[in-house]
Tab-separated table of C-alpha atoms and ligand atoms in Angstrom:
chain	number	residue	atom	x	y	z
S	29	MET	CA	1.023	-15.441	0.184
S	30	VAL	CA	3.980	-14.259	2.250
S	31	SER	CA	6.077	-17.339	3.065
S	32	LYS	CA	7.552	-16.342	6.406
S	33	ILE	CA	6.664	-13.853	9.077
S	34	VAL	CA	7.782	-12.806	12.530
S	35	PHE	CA	5.724	-10.590	14.834
S	36	GLY	CA	6.648	-8.761	18.010
S	37	ARG	CA	7.846	-5.517	19.518
S	38	GLY	CA	11.599	-5.408	18.976
S	39	SER	CA	11.605	-8.220	16.408
S	40	PHE	CA	13.347	-5.903	13.924
S	41	SER	CA	16.574	-6.733	15.798
S	42	GLN	CA	16.354	-10.262	14.334
S	43	LEU	CA	16.907	-8.989	10.800
S	44	GLY	CA	20.566	-10.071	10.742
S	45	GLU	CA	19.933	-13.679	11.719
S	46	ILE	CA	17.000	-13.892	9.312
S	47	LEU	CA	19.070	-12.689	6.349
S	48	GLU	CA	22.331	-14.506	7.065
S	49	PRO	CA	21.372	-17.867	5.507
S	50	LYS	CA	20.045	-16.070	2.434
S	51	ARG	CA	23.363	-14.521	1.385
S	52	LEU	CA	24.340	-16.121	-1.941
S	53	ASN	CA	28.002	-15.020	-1.869
S	54	ARG	CA	30.200	-12.008	-1.135
S	55	ASN	CA	29.499	-10.349	-4.450
S	56	ALA	CA	25.737	-10.626	-4.106
S	57	PRO	CA	24.743	-7.836	-1.714
S	58	PHE	CA	21.642	-7.132	0.304
S	59	ILE	CA	20.156	-3.842	-0.842
S	60	TYR	CA	18.034	-1.958	1.676
S	61	PHE	CA	15.451	0.574	0.544
S	62	VAL	CA	14.771	2.709	3.599
S	63	ASP	CA	12.278	5.581	3.939
S	64	ASP	CA	14.356	8.756	4.104
S	65	VAL	CA	12.420	9.826	7.194
S	66	PHE	CA	14.846	7.452	9.006
S	67	LYS	CA	18.023	9.083	7.691
S	68	GLY	CA	20.189	9.815	10.744
S	69	ASN	CA	17.875	7.825	13.029
S	70	ALA	CA	20.384	5.586	14.816
S	71	TRP	CA	17.665	3.778	16.802
S	72	LEU	CA	16.571	2.202	13.522
S	73	THR	CA	19.570	2.308	11.174
S	74	SER	CA	22.120	0.942	13.673
S	75	ARG	CA	20.172	-2.325	13.567
S	76	ILE	CA	20.566	-2.718	9.801
S	77	PRO	CA	23.253	-5.431	9.503
S	78	LEU	CA	25.577	-4.254	6.693
S	79	ALA	CA	28.392	-6.550	5.453
S	80	TYR	CA	30.525	-6.888	2.280
S	81	ASP	CA	28.915	-4.742	-0.458
S	82	ASP	CA	25.519	-4.325	1.216
S	83	LYS	CA	23.995	-0.927	0.710
S	84	ILE	CA	21.293	1.346	2.091
S	85	ILE	CA	19.424	3.416	-0.480
S	86	TYR	CA	17.238	6.088	1.115
S	87	VAL	CA	14.017	6.693	-0.779
S	88	SER	CA	11.595	9.565	-0.301
S	89	ALA	CA	7.934	8.718	0.260
S	90	ASP	CA	6.820	12.247	-0.683
S	91	GLU	CA	5.665	10.925	-4.028
S	92	GLU	CA	4.272	7.496	-4.746
S	93	PRO	CA	6.539	5.148	-6.730
S	94	LYS	CA	6.727	5.550	-10.485
S	95	THR	CA	7.625	2.979	-13.115
S	96	THR	CA	10.502	5.197	-14.322
S	97	GLN	CA	11.886	5.387	-10.786
S	98	ILE	CA	11.826	1.579	-10.494
S	99	ASP	CA	13.572	1.162	-13.861
S	100	GLN	CA	16.314	3.598	-12.779
S	101	LEU	CA	16.884	1.861	-9.458
S	102	VAL	CA	17.146	-1.529	-11.173
S	103	GLU	CA	19.579	-0.207	-13.747
S	104	GLN	CA	21.723	1.357	-11.034
S	105	ILE	CA	21.912	-1.956	-9.147
S	106	ILE	CA	22.785	-3.916	-12.287
S	107	LEU	CA	25.540	-1.430	-13.185
S	108	ASP	CA	26.970	-1.217	-9.659
S	109	TYR	CA	27.324	-4.930	-8.888
S	110	LYS	CA	28.851	-7.947	-10.601
S	111	GLU	CA	26.035	-10.223	-9.487
S	112	ARG	CA	22.327	-10.086	-8.793
S	113	PRO	CA	21.634	-9.104	-5.161
S	114	SER	CA	21.058	-11.783	-2.531
S	115	GLY	CA	18.028	-9.868	-1.380
S	116	ILE	CA	16.043	-6.641	-1.415
S	117	ILE	CA	14.742	-5.308	1.894
S	118	GLY	CA	12.138	-2.543	2.123
S	119	ILE	CA	11.857	-0.607	5.403
S	120	GLY	CA	9.105	2.018	5.455
S	121	GLY	CA	5.465	2.594	4.536
S	122	GLY	CA	3.460	1.441	1.539
S	123	CYS	CA	5.615	3.475	-0.857
S	124	ILE	CA	8.821	1.761	0.221
S	125	MET	CA	7.169	-1.688	0.384
S	126	ASP	CA	6.117	-1.199	-3.217
S	127	VAL	CA	9.561	-0.004	-4.328
S	128	ALA	CA	11.182	-3.085	-2.780
S	129	LYS	CA	8.679	-5.478	-4.351
S	130	ALA	CA	8.894	-3.891	-7.792
S	131	VAL	CA	12.703	-3.740	-7.846
S	132	ALA	CA	12.922	-7.387	-6.739
S	133	ILE	CA	10.651	-8.398	-9.628
S	134	MET	CA	12.349	-6.261	-12.260
S	135	LEU	CA	15.849	-7.516	-11.384
S	136	ASN	CA	14.763	-10.893	-12.776
S	137	ASN	CA	12.453	-9.792	-15.595
S	138	ASP	CA	13.430	-8.074	-18.849
S	139	GLY	CA	12.074	-4.823	-20.160
S	140	GLU	CA	10.390	-1.947	-18.388
S	141	SER	CA	8.203	-2.111	-15.306
S	142	LYS	CA	5.294	-0.431	-17.105
S	143	ASP	CA	4.961	-3.546	-19.261
S	144	TYR	CA	4.109	-5.586	-16.168
S	145	GLN	CA	1.347	-3.343	-14.780
S	146	GLY	CA	-1.771	-5.466	-14.767
S	147	TRP	CA	-2.612	-8.999	-13.708
S	148	ASP	CA	-0.237	-11.988	-13.939
S	149	LEU	CA	2.178	-10.638	-16.534
S	150	VAL	CA	5.398	-11.407	-14.595
S	151	LYS	CA	7.261	-14.423	-15.983
S	152	ASN	CA	10.199	-15.084	-13.648
S	153	PRO	CA	10.322	-15.301	-9.846
S	154	ALA	CA	11.604	-12.160	-8.101
S	155	VAL	CA	14.850	-11.799	-6.165
S	156	TYR	CA	14.376	-12.763	-2.462
S	157	HIS	CA	12.628	-9.804	-0.857
S	158	VAL	CA	11.771	-8.801	2.694
S	159	GLY	CA	9.256	-6.238	3.947
S	160	VAL	CA	9.519	-4.306	7.212
S	161	PRO	CA	6.539	-1.958	7.564
S	162	THR	CA	6.992	1.177	9.699
S	163	ILE	CA	3.419	2.467	9.387
S	164	SER	CA	0.246	0.370	9.387
S	165	GLY	CA	-2.800	0.285	7.157
S	166	THR	CA	-2.103	-0.308	3.475
S	167	GLY	CA	-1.678	-4.066	3.662
S	168	ALA	CA	1.183	-3.645	1.173
S	169	GLU	CA	3.232	-5.888	3.478
S	170	VAL	CA	0.970	-8.831	2.665
S	171	SER	CA	-0.517	-8.123	-0.762
S	172	ARG	CA	0.289	-9.638	-4.177
S	173	THR	CA	0.572	-6.243	-5.830
S	174	THR	CA	2.956	-3.293	-6.038
S	175	ILE	CA	1.211	-0.110	-7.083
S	176	LEU	CA	3.076	2.078	-9.553
S	177	THR	CA	2.269	5.225	-11.468
S	178	GLY	CA	3.146	4.602	-15.097
S	179	PRO	CA	2.911	6.661	-18.270
S	180	GLU	CA	-0.695	5.651	-18.817
S	181	ARG	CA	-2.161	4.776	-15.479
S	182	LYS	CA	-1.695	4.054	-11.836
S	183	LEU	CA	-1.916	0.286	-11.596
S	184	GLY	CA	-0.302	-2.545	-9.705
S	185	ILE	CA	1.976	-5.320	-10.816
S	186	ASN	CA	-0.284	-8.118	-9.556
S	187	SER	CA	1.403	-11.508	-9.616
S	188	ASP	CA	2.277	-14.598	-7.621
S	189	PHE	CA	5.895	-13.384	-7.540
S	190	THR	CA	5.026	-10.035	-5.954
S	191	PRO	CA	4.440	-11.002	-2.275
S	192	PHE	CA	7.363	-10.783	0.113
S	193	ASP	CA	9.321	-13.942	0.970
S	194	GLN	CA	9.627	-12.689	4.542
S	195	VAL	CA	7.922	-9.971	6.559
S	196	ILE	CA	8.978	-8.586	9.923
S	197	LEU	CA	6.066	-7.073	11.843
S	198	ASP	CA	7.494	-4.946	14.648
S	199	PRO	CA	4.784	-2.533	15.844
S	200	GLU	CA	7.374	-0.523	17.786
S	201	LEU	CA	8.675	0.807	14.461
S	202	THR	CA	5.437	2.781	14.056
S	203	LYS	CA	5.814	4.783	17.269
S	204	ASP	CA	6.783	8.112	15.656
S	205	VAL	CA	4.210	8.257	12.861
S	206	PRO	CA	2.572	11.723	12.880
S	207	LYS	CA	-1.087	11.683	13.925
S	208	ASP	CA	-2.694	12.789	10.649
S	209	GLN	CA	-0.648	10.254	8.700
S	210	TRP	CA	-1.562	7.563	11.240
S	211	PHE	CA	-5.210	8.327	10.510
S	212	TYR	CA	-4.927	8.451	6.700
S	213	THR	CA	-2.955	5.217	6.387
S	214	GLY	CA	-5.090	3.555	9.079
S	215	MET	CA	-8.210	4.521	7.135
S	216	ASP	CA	-6.794	2.759	4.081
S	217	CYS	CA	-7.234	-0.425	6.098
S	218	TYR	CA	-10.720	0.575	7.198
S	219	VAL	CA	-11.725	1.296	3.584
S	220	HIS	CA	-10.281	-2.066	2.478
S	221	CYS	CA	-12.629	-3.741	4.988
S	222	ILE	CA	-15.701	-1.811	3.876
S	223	GLU	CA	-15.021	-2.324	0.174
S	224	SER	CA	-14.257	-6.002	0.603
S	225	LEU	CA	-17.170	-6.796	2.937
S	226	ASN	CA	-19.664	-4.938	0.720
S	227	GLY	CA	-18.355	-6.279	-2.576
S	228	THR	CA	-19.894	-8.810	-4.926
S	229	TYR	CA	-16.621	-10.787	-4.976
S	230	LEU	CA	-16.908	-11.565	-1.269
S	231	ASN	CA	-16.334	-15.174	-0.220
S	232	ALA	CA	-15.742	-16.909	3.106
S	233	PHE	CA	-11.969	-16.395	2.877
S	234	SER	CA	-12.181	-12.623	2.374
S	235	LYS	CA	-15.050	-12.236	4.795
S	236	THR	CA	-13.207	-13.894	7.668
S	237	TYR	CA	-10.197	-11.596	7.358
S	238	GLY	CA	-12.327	-8.536	6.573
S	239	GLU	CA	-14.514	-8.955	9.633
S	240	LYS	CA	-11.513	-9.291	11.942
S	241	ALA	CA	-9.846	-6.200	10.501
S	242	PHE	CA	-13.099	-4.242	10.712
S	243	GLU	CA	-13.512	-5.196	14.375
S	244	LEU	CA	-9.940	-4.092	15.143
S	245	CYS	CA	-10.429	-0.776	13.292
S	246	LYS	CA	-13.514	0.023	15.374
S	247	GLU	CA	-11.597	-0.758	18.568
S	248	ILE	CA	-8.662	1.416	17.502
S	249	PHE	CA	-10.450	4.389	15.978
S	250	LEU	CA	-13.735	4.607	17.926
S	251	GLU	CA	-13.085	3.301	21.441
S	252	ASP	CA	-10.846	4.488	24.261
S	253	ASN	CA	-9.831	1.197	25.870
S	254	LEU	CA	-6.383	0.655	24.364
S	255	SER	CA	-2.931	1.764	25.477
S	256	GLU	CA	-0.765	3.336	22.791
S	257	GLU	CA	1.233	0.119	22.449
S	258	GLU	CA	-1.855	-2.063	22.182
S	259	SER	CA	-3.223	0.268	19.554
S	260	GLN	CA	0.021	0.029	17.515
S	261	ASP	CA	0.041	-3.765	17.809
S	262	LYS	CA	-3.587	-4.076	16.795
S	263	LEU	CA	-3.360	-1.676	13.845
S	264	MET	CA	-0.447	-3.675	12.465
S	265	MET	CA	-2.577	-6.821	12.612
S	266	ALA	CA	-5.618	-4.995	11.207
S	267	SER	CA	-3.511	-3.912	8.232
S	268	TRP	CA	-2.418	-7.510	7.675
S	269	HIS	CA	-5.969	-8.873	7.868
S	270	GLY	CA	-7.361	-6.087	5.679
S	271	GLY	CA	-4.712	-6.900	3.081
S	272	MET	CA	-5.550	-10.610	3.287
S	273	SER	CA	-9.208	-9.790	2.832
S	274	ILE	CA	-8.687	-7.965	-0.478
S	275	ALA	CA	-6.143	-10.558	-1.628
S	276	TYR	CA	-9.051	-12.867	-2.431
S	277	SER	CA	-11.559	-10.191	-3.462
S	278	GLN	CA	-11.073	-6.598	-4.586
S	279	VAL	CA	-11.327	-3.018	-3.450
S	280	GLY	CA	-14.117	-0.771	-4.715
S	281	VAL	CA	-15.433	2.719	-5.440
S	282	ALA	CA	-13.135	4.686	-3.102
S	283	HIS	CA	-9.986	3.094	-4.495
S	284	ALA	CA	-11.034	3.480	-8.126
S	285	MET	CA	-11.708	7.187	-7.647
S	286	SER	CA	-8.689	7.733	-5.414
S	287	TYR	CA	-6.455	6.312	-8.158
S	288	GLY	CA	-7.861	9.035	-10.445
S	289	LEU	CA	-6.942	11.743	-7.923
S	290	GLY	CA	-3.529	10.181	-7.454
S	291	TYR	CA	-2.797	9.993	-11.157
S	292	LEU	CA	-3.822	13.546	-12.061
S	293	LEU	CA	-3.120	15.515	-8.890
S	294	GLY	CA	-0.553	13.368	-7.092
S	295	VAL	CA	-2.885	13.017	-4.093
S	296	LYS	CA	-1.498	10.189	-1.991
S	297	HIS	CA	-3.318	6.913	-1.458
S	298	GLY	CA	-4.353	7.217	2.203
S	299	ILE	CA	-5.539	10.810	2.195
S	300	GLY	CA	-7.044	10.339	-1.290
S	301	ASN	CA	-9.157	7.440	-0.060
S	302	CYS	CA	-10.369	9.599	2.844
S	303	ILE	CA	-11.257	12.516	0.536
S	304	VAL	CA	-13.251	10.201	-1.731
S	305	PHE	CA	-14.799	8.007	0.953
S	306	ASP	CA	-16.241	11.063	2.717
S	307	HIS	CA	-18.640	11.431	-0.268
S	308	LEU	CA	-19.650	7.812	-0.814
S	309	GLU	CA	-22.771	7.609	1.406
S	310	GLU	CA	-24.753	6.337	-1.551
S	311	TYR	CA	-22.472	3.330	-2.024
S	312	TYR	CA	-21.414	2.520	1.537
S	313	PRO	CA	-23.978	4.159	3.890
S	314	GLU	CA	-22.982	2.444	7.148
S	315	GLY	CA	-19.258	2.542	6.426
S	316	VAL	CA	-19.288	6.258	5.658
S	317	LYS	CA	-21.304	7.006	8.797
S	318	LEU	CA	-18.677	5.333	10.996
S	319	PHE	CA	-15.884	6.999	9.025
S	320	LYS	CA	-17.325	10.415	9.794
S	321	GLN	CA	-17.435	9.528	13.501
S	322	MET	CA	-13.793	8.457	13.406
S	323	LYS	CA	-12.809	11.648	11.581
S	324	GLU	CA	-14.559	13.747	14.203
S	325	LYS	CA	-13.186	11.800	17.166
S	326	HIS	CA	-9.618	12.364	15.980
S	327	ASP	CA	-10.226	15.928	14.830
S	328	ILE	CA	-9.108	15.354	11.246
S	329	GLN	CA	-9.702	18.163	8.722
S	330	LEU	CA	-9.699	16.824	5.183
S	331	PRO	CA	-8.665	19.118	2.320
S	332	GLN	CA	-11.664	20.644	0.508
S	333	GLY	CA	-12.113	21.945	-3.011
S	334	ILE	CA	-9.207	20.037	-4.562
S	335	CYS	CA	-11.134	19.651	-7.852
S	336	ALA	CA	-12.502	23.210	-7.826
S	337	ASN	CA	-10.309	24.596	-10.601
S	338	LEU	CA	-9.976	21.625	-12.899
S	339	THR	CA	-10.760	21.822	-16.617
S	340	ASP	CA	-13.131	19.401	-18.357
S	341	LYS	CA	-10.133	17.719	-19.901
S	342	GLU	CA	-8.591	17.132	-16.488
S	343	PHE	CA	-11.841	15.703	-15.147
S	344	ASP	CA	-11.856	13.343	-18.136
S	345	ILE	CA	-8.348	12.112	-17.323
S	346	MET	CA	-9.335	11.245	-13.744
S	347	ILE	CA	-12.599	9.679	-14.852
S	348	ASN	CA	-10.839	7.515	-17.434
S	349	VAL	CA	-8.263	6.278	-14.921
S	350	ALA	CA	-11.070	5.417	-12.484
S	351	LEU	CA	-13.259	3.707	-15.098
S	352	SER	CA	-10.364	1.650	-16.449
S	353	LEU	CA	-10.191	-0.268	-13.149
S	354	GLU	CA	-12.954	-2.642	-14.185
S	355	PRO	CA	-12.493	-5.350	-11.512
S	356	LEU	CA	-12.938	-2.721	-8.788
S	357	TRP	CA	-16.281	-1.568	-10.219
S	358	GLU	CA	-17.454	-5.064	-10.875
S	359	ASN	CA	-16.711	-5.931	-7.266
S	360	ALA	CA	-18.430	-2.800	-5.955
S	361	ILE	CA	-21.534	-2.689	-8.138
S	362	GLY	CA	-21.821	-6.037	-9.920
S	363	LYS	CA	-21.576	-7.333	-13.477
S	364	ASN	CA	-23.805	-4.600	-14.890
S	365	TRP	CA	-21.860	-1.751	-13.321
S	366	LYS	CA	-21.546	0.139	-16.590
S	367	LYS	CA	-25.275	0.911	-16.500
S	368	LYS	CA	-24.922	2.683	-13.184
S	369	ILE	CA	-21.414	4.157	-13.261
S	370	THR	CA	-21.116	6.673	-16.093
S	371	PRO	CA	-18.612	9.484	-16.651
S	372	GLU	CA	-21.337	11.942	-15.559
S	373	VAL	CA	-21.849	10.135	-12.254
S	374	LEU	CA	-18.119	10.217	-11.525
S	375	LYS	CA	-17.775	13.835	-12.560
S	376	ALA	CA	-20.555	14.869	-10.156
S	377	LEU	CA	-18.750	13.028	-7.342
S	378	TYR	CA	-15.326	14.495	-8.160
S	379	GLN	CA	-16.884	17.974	-8.239
S	380	LYS	CA	-17.906	17.559	-4.603
S	381	MET	CA	-14.322	16.893	-3.490
U	427	NAD	P1	3.799	6.195	2.792
U	427	NAD	O1	4.756	5.142	2.478
U	427	NAD	O2	3.327	7.084	1.697
U	427	NAD	O3	4.347	7.085	3.972
U	427	NAD	C1	3.548	8.128	4.499
U	427	NAD	C2	4.393	9.078	5.317
U	427	NAD	O4	4.694	8.481	6.569
U	427	NAD	C3	5.718	9.412	4.660
U	427	NAD	O5	5.966	10.779	4.861
U	427	NAD	C4	6.705	8.560	5.429
U	427	NAD	O6	7.986	9.137	5.409
U	427	NAD	C5	6.108	8.582	6.813
U	427	NAD	N1	6.484	7.478	7.698
U	427	NAD	C6	6.470	6.142	7.442
U	427	NAD	N2	6.841	5.453	8.539
U	427	NAD	C7	7.099	6.360	9.509
U	427	NAD	C8	7.500	6.280	10.878
U	427	NAD	N3	7.667	5.101	11.474
U	427	NAD	N4	7.689	7.419	11.549
U	427	NAD	C9	7.454	8.625	10.977
U	427	NAD	N5	7.053	8.784	9.704
U	427	NAD	C10	6.869	7.659	8.974
U	427	NAD	O7	2.493	5.640	3.525
U	427	NAD	P2	1.454	4.513	3.304
U	427	NAD	O8	0.142	5.141	3.491
U	427	NAD	O9	1.841	3.365	4.141
U	427	NAD	O10	1.634	4.050	1.798
U	427	NAD	C11	0.997	4.637	0.698
U	427	NAD	C12	1.502	3.928	-0.530
U	427	NAD	O11	1.179	2.561	-0.453
U	427	NAD	C13	0.959	4.427	-1.834
U	427	NAD	O12	1.999	4.545	-2.758
U	427	NAD	C14	-0.029	3.358	-2.243
U	427	NAD	O13	-0.192	3.263	-3.643
U	427	NAD	C15	0.635	2.136	-1.675
U	427	NAD	N6	-0.272	1.016	-1.396
U	427	NAD	C16	0.127	-0.214	-1.780
U	427	NAD	C17	-0.659	-1.318	-1.549
U	427	NAD	C18	-0.224	-2.659	-1.988
U	427	NAD	O14	-0.939	-3.632	-1.771
U	427	NAD	N7	0.927	-2.795	-2.594
U	427	NAD	C19	-1.894	-1.175	-0.882
U	427	NAD	C20	-2.272	0.094	-0.489
U	427	NAD	C21	-1.442	1.176	-0.740
U	428	ZN	ZN1	-5.724	0.910	-0.261
């Protein structure tokens, strides 16, 4: 779990006092990975407390993080500084959270990041790392994984060393998120709830967090009783609870298939989950019904026909990525999932998208 957390509008201004005691020495900098959407945004960047050799590295979230990108960033840091950094701080959405987590791990572990994709393969603790989410929904701020696209698959580095040492939850940072993106990333949280609450791995721990997040999502996306600020505050907490819910269970069908779309077509996580979830009535009837209401209420048009021109070989690539995520299917369907989920079943679903 995340060791330390602050919550509150404006709490981002505390970053300096939070980091100060963590500085190892003058030669060990704090490295900030900041979403490049904030380049030139003084409201945010003027509050980043730079001293000595500290550095801001702007990272684009246009594409999801890749293992090669992580390896390059780590190499650059090792070449540029005499000592290991005092800390890595990620400021942005799920992409940037994942970059910060992965770099912090790889600074203290030999080899390439692709070798650590999977469960519990990391040997050494990561460099101190801090997460500051600027968009809510993924739960990446709380999870024990960092999702990377590698040469063979899109898969997380799941380990006890992955979670942040400190998170700053400042809902005010989400105020300029564009509406469609707000919906897609918010729906990631909603889908986490549905997949967790309807999974065979469910236990009292996951259920408690999942139910709270689900309740918040309904309030935010279906009702009209919240001010904009309340809605931002609540979505940030929904994201946290949704992430906690899957921390002790798993995601399911939508995520498995969305990873396939992401790997082959570069479709991003939030919108990919929406595209898939829209067709999953058979697996999550109630959840999909509410999703369609939310989509309509917020006038969201999902892309259609994204698999229309794919070759059989391309379908096979997506299907293999999806099927390789065994824990997700086992959670969704049960131990005998292979009887029900065949390549033909997945192909028929992908063809609808
Ligand atoms: P993102 O990081 O992809 O960002 C989405 C868009 O929103 C980007 O264009 C970004 O620049 C913009 N943005 C972010 N904050 C903004 C702000 N305050 N104002 C204006 N624009 C802003 O979005 P995401 O949906 O949060 O993250 C998706 C990524 O998270 C994927 O790479 C996915 O694999 C990963 N993910 C990780 C976990 C985990 O547990 N580690 C869980 C779910 C998803
Ligand atoms: Zn997700």
